[in-house]
Coordinates of C-alpha atoms in Angstrom, one line a residue:
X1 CA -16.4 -98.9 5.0
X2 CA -19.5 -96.5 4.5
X3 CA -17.1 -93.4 4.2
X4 CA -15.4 -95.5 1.3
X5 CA -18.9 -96.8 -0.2
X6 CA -20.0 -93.4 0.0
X7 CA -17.1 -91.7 -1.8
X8 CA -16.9 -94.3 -4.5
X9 CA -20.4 -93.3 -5.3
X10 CA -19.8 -89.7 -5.5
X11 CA -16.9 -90.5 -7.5
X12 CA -19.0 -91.9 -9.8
X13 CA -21.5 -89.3 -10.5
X14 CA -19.4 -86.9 -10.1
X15 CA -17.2 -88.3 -13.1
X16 CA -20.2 -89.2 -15.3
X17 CA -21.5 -85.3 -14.8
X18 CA -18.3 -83.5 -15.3
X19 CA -17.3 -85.9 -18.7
X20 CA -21.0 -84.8 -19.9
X21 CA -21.6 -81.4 -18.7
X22 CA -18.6 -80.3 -16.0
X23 CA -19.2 -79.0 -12.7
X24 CA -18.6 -83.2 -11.1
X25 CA -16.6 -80.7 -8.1
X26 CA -19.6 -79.9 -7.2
X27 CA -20.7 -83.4 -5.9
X28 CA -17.2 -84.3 -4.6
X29 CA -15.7 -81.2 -3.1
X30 CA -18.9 -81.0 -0.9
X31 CA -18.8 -84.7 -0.2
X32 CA -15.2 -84.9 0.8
X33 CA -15.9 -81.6 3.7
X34 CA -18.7 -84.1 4.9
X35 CA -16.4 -86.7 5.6
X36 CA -14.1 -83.6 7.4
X37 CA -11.6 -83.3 5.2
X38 CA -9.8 -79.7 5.6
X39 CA -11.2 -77.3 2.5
X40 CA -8.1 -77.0 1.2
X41 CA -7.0 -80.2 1.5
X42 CA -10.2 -81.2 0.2
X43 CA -9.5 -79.1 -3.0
X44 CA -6.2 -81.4 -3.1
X45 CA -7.7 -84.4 -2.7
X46 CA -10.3 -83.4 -5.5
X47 CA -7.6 -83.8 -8.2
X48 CA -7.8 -87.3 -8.2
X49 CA -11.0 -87.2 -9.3
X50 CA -10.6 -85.2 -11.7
X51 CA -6.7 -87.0 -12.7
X52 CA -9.1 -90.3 -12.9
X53 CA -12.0 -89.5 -15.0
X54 CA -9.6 -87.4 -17.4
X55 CA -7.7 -90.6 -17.9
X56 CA -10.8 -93.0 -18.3
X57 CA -12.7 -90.0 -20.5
X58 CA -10.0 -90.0 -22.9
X59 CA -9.3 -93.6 -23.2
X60 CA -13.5 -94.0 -24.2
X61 CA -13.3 -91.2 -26.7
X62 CA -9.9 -92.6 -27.7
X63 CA -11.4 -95.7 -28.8
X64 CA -14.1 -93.7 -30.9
X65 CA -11.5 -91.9 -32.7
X66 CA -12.5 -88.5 -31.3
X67 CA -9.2 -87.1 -29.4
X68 CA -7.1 -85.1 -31.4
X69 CA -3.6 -85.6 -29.5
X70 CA -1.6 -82.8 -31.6
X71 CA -4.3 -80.0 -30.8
X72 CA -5.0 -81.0 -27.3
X73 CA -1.8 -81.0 -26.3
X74 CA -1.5 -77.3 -27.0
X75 CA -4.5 -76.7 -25.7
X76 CA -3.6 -78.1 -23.0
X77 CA -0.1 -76.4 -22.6
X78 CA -1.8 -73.0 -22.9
X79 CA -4.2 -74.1 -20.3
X80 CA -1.6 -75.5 -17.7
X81 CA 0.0 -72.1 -18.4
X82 CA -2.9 -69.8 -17.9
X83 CA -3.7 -71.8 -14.4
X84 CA -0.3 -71.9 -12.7
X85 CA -0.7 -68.1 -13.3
X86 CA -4.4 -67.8 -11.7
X87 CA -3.4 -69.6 -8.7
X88 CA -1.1 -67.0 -8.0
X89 CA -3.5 -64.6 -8.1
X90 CA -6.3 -66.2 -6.9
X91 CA -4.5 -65.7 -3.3
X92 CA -5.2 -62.0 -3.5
X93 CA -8.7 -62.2 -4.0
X94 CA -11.5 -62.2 -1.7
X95 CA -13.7 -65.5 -1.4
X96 CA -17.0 -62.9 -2.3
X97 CA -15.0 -61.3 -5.2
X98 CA -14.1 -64.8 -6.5
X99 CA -18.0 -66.2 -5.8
X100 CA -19.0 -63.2 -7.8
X101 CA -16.5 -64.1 -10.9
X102 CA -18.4 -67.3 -10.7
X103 CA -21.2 -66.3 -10.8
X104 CA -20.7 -63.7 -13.6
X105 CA -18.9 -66.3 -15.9
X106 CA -21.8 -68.7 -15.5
X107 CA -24.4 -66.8 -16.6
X108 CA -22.3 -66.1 -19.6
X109 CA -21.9 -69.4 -20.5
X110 CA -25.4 -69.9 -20.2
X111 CA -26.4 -67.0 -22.2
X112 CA -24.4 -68.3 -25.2
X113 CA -26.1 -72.2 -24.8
X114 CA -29.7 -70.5 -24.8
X115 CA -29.2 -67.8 -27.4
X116 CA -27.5 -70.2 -30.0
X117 CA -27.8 -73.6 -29.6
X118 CA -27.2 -74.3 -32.9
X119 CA -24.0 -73.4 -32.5
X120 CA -23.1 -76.5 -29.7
X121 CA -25.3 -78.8 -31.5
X122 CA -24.5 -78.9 -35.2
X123 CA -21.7 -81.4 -36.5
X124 CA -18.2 -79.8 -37.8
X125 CA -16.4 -83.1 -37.3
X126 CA -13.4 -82.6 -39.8
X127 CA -14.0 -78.7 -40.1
X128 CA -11.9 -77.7 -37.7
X129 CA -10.8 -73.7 -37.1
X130 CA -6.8 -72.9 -37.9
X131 CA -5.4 -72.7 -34.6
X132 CA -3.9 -68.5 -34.0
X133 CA -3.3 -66.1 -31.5
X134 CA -7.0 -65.5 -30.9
X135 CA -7.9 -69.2 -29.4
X136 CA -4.1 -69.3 -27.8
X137 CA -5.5 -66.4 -25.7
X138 CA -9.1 -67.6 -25.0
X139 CA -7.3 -70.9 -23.9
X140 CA -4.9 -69.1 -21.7
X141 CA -7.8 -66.8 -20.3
X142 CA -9.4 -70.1 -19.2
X143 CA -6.6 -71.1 -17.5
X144 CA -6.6 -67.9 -15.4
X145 CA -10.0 -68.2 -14.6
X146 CA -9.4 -72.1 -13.4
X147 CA -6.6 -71.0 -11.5
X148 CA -9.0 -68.6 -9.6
X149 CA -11.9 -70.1 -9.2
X150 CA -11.9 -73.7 -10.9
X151 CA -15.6 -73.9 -11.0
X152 CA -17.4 -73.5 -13.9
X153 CA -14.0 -73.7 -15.8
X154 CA -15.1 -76.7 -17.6
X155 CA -17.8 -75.1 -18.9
X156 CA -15.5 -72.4 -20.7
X157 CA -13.3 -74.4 -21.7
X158 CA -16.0 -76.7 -23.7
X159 CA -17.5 -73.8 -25.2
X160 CA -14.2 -72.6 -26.5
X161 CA -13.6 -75.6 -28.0
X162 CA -17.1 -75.9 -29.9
X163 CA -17.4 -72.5 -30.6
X164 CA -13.8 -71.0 -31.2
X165 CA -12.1 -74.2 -32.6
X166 CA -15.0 -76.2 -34.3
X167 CA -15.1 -79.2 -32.4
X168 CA -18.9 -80.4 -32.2
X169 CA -20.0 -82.3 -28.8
X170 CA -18.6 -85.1 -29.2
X171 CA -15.2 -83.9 -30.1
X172 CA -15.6 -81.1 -27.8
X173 CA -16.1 -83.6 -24.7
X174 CA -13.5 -86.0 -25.8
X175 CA -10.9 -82.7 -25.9
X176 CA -12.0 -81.8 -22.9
X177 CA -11.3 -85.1 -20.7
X178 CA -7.6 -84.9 -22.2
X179 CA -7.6 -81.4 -21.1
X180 CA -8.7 -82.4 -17.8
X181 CA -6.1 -85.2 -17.6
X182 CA -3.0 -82.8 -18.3
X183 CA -3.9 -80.3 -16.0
X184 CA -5.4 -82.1 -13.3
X185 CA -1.8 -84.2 -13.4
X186 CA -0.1 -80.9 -12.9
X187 CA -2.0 -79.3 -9.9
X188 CA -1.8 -83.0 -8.1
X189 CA 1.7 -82.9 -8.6
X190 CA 1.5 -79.3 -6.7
X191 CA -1.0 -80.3 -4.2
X192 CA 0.9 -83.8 -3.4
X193 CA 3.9 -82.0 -2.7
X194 CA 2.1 -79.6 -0.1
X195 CA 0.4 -82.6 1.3
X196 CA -2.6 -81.7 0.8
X197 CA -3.7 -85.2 -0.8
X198 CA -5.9 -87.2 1.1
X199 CA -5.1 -90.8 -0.2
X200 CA -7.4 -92.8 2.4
X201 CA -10.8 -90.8 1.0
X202 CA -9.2 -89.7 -2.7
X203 CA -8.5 -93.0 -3.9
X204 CA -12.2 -94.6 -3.6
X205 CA -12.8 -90.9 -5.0
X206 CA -11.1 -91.8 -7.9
X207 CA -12.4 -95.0 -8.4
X208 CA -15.6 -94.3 -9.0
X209 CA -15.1 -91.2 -11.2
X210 CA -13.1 -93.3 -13.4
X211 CA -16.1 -95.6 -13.7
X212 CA -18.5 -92.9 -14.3
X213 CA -15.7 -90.9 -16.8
X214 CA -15.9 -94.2 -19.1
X215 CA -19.6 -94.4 -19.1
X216 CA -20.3 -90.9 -20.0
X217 CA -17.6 -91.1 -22.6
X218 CA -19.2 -94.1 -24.6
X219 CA -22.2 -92.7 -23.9
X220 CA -21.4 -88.9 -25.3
X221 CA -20.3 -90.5 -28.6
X222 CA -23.6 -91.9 -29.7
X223 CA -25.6 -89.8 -32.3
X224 CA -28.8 -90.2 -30.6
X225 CA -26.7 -88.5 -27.1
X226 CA -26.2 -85.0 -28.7
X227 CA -29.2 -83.1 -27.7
X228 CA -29.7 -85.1 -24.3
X229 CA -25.4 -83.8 -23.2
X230 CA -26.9 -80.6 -24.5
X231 CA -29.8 -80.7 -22.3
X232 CA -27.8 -82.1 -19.4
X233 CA -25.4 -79.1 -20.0
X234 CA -28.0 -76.2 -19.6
X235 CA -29.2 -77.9 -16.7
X236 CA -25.8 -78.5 -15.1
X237 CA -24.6 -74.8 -15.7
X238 CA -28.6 -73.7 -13.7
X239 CA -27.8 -75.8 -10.8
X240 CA -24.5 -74.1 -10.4
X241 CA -25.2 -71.1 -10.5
X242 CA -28.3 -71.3 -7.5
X243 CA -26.0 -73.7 -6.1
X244 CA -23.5 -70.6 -5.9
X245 CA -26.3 -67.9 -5.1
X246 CA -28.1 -69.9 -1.9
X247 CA -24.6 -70.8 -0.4
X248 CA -23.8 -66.8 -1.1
X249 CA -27.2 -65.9 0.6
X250 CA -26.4 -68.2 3.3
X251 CA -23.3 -66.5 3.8
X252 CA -24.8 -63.1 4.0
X253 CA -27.4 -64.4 6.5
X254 CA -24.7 -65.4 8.6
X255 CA -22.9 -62.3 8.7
X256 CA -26.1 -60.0 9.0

């Protein structure tokens, strides 16, 4: 009963941070291992999560009007695309070599939030970019990089859609839970058929990110929200990436 209680809560925060900021895997990746679920299975039993608060993020922002079904879908097809093929290759790489793509790509994404804000927090509702071969690649680039390393990939893929397509926060966040949705339906399917699904601890998982999902999402469309998901964005991306450098250190340390 605690080992349910417990992974409904992480569920839930975990669904509220990734809707807001991404990076929710890194609440419920870590609390699934504690409960001893295998890593990879863990990584299986993750896409529940992320299947749930992609369904519940999209039906909140779907009720604000803010999920553009025609453009998401091929967002989202170019995505699927791009991470079917990073899997693949992701199998090749060392864990160090992956840590260190990570890290990289984070501190990318957090240059471009601290250099030009402006950018993520001006409105362009209705202004959207023409979609070409220029964002079909960035999209598909993401998908790689989520097939490698899936951390931090929600972080790419939001700032692609503010800053390459137009989308301001708001829209940005709700295109990014249907996003979410597509693909996390498609690497469950994969996961589920290698049995690497933990039902017993990724349904109350699931549960609670789907709460959290629809709270952030109702929350993310008020006016007043846009600087604070801003905020909670820069901060998320900082946590990550020490999250990533003390658990490299601590690897180090054990090997030295």
């Amino acid at each position: 009963m605690l080992d349910t209680l417990l992974a409904a809560i992480a569920g839930l925060i975990g669904g509220f941070v990734s809707i807001l900021a991404s990076n929710g895997s890194a609440i419920t990746l870590p609390m699934l291992e504690l409960f001893g679920v295998p890593e990879h299975t863990a990584n299986g039993t993750n896409r529940l999560s992320v299947v749930a608060l992609g369904l519940m993020g999209t039906i909140g922002f779907y009720r604000e009007g803010l999920v553009d079904w025609r453009r998401g879908g091929r967002i989202a097809v170019l995505v699927a695309l791009g991470t079917a093929v990073g899997s693949l290759i992701a199998v090749e790489f060392s864990e160090d070599l992956l840590d260190a793509i990570v890290v990289a790509g984070l501190l990318l994404v957090l240059g471009m939030l601290i250099v030009r804000p402006g950018r993520l927090l001006e409105g362009k509702e209705g202004r959207l970019s023409s979609f070409g071969w220029g964002q079909a690649a960035a999209y598909f680039a993401i998908g790689v990089y989520a097939g490698l390393v899936v951390l931090g990939s929600g972080f790419f893929l939001l700032a692609a859609l503010v800053l390459l397509t137009g989308c301001d926060l708001r829209q940005g966040n709700a295109m990014k839970a249907f996003i979410l949705l597509i693909v996390g339906l498609q690497s469950l399917l994969i996961f589920s058929e290698a049995r690497d699904v933990d039902w017993t601890a990724g349904v109350p998982l699931a549960l609670g990110s789907a709460v959290g999902a629809y709270v952030a999402a109702r929350l993310a469309t008020k006016d007043w929200a846009r600087v604070w998901v801003y905020r909670f964005l820069v901060l998320s991306v900082v946590l990550a990436i020490l999250h990533l450098l003390v658990v490299d250190s601590g690897r180090y340390l054990q090997h030295t």
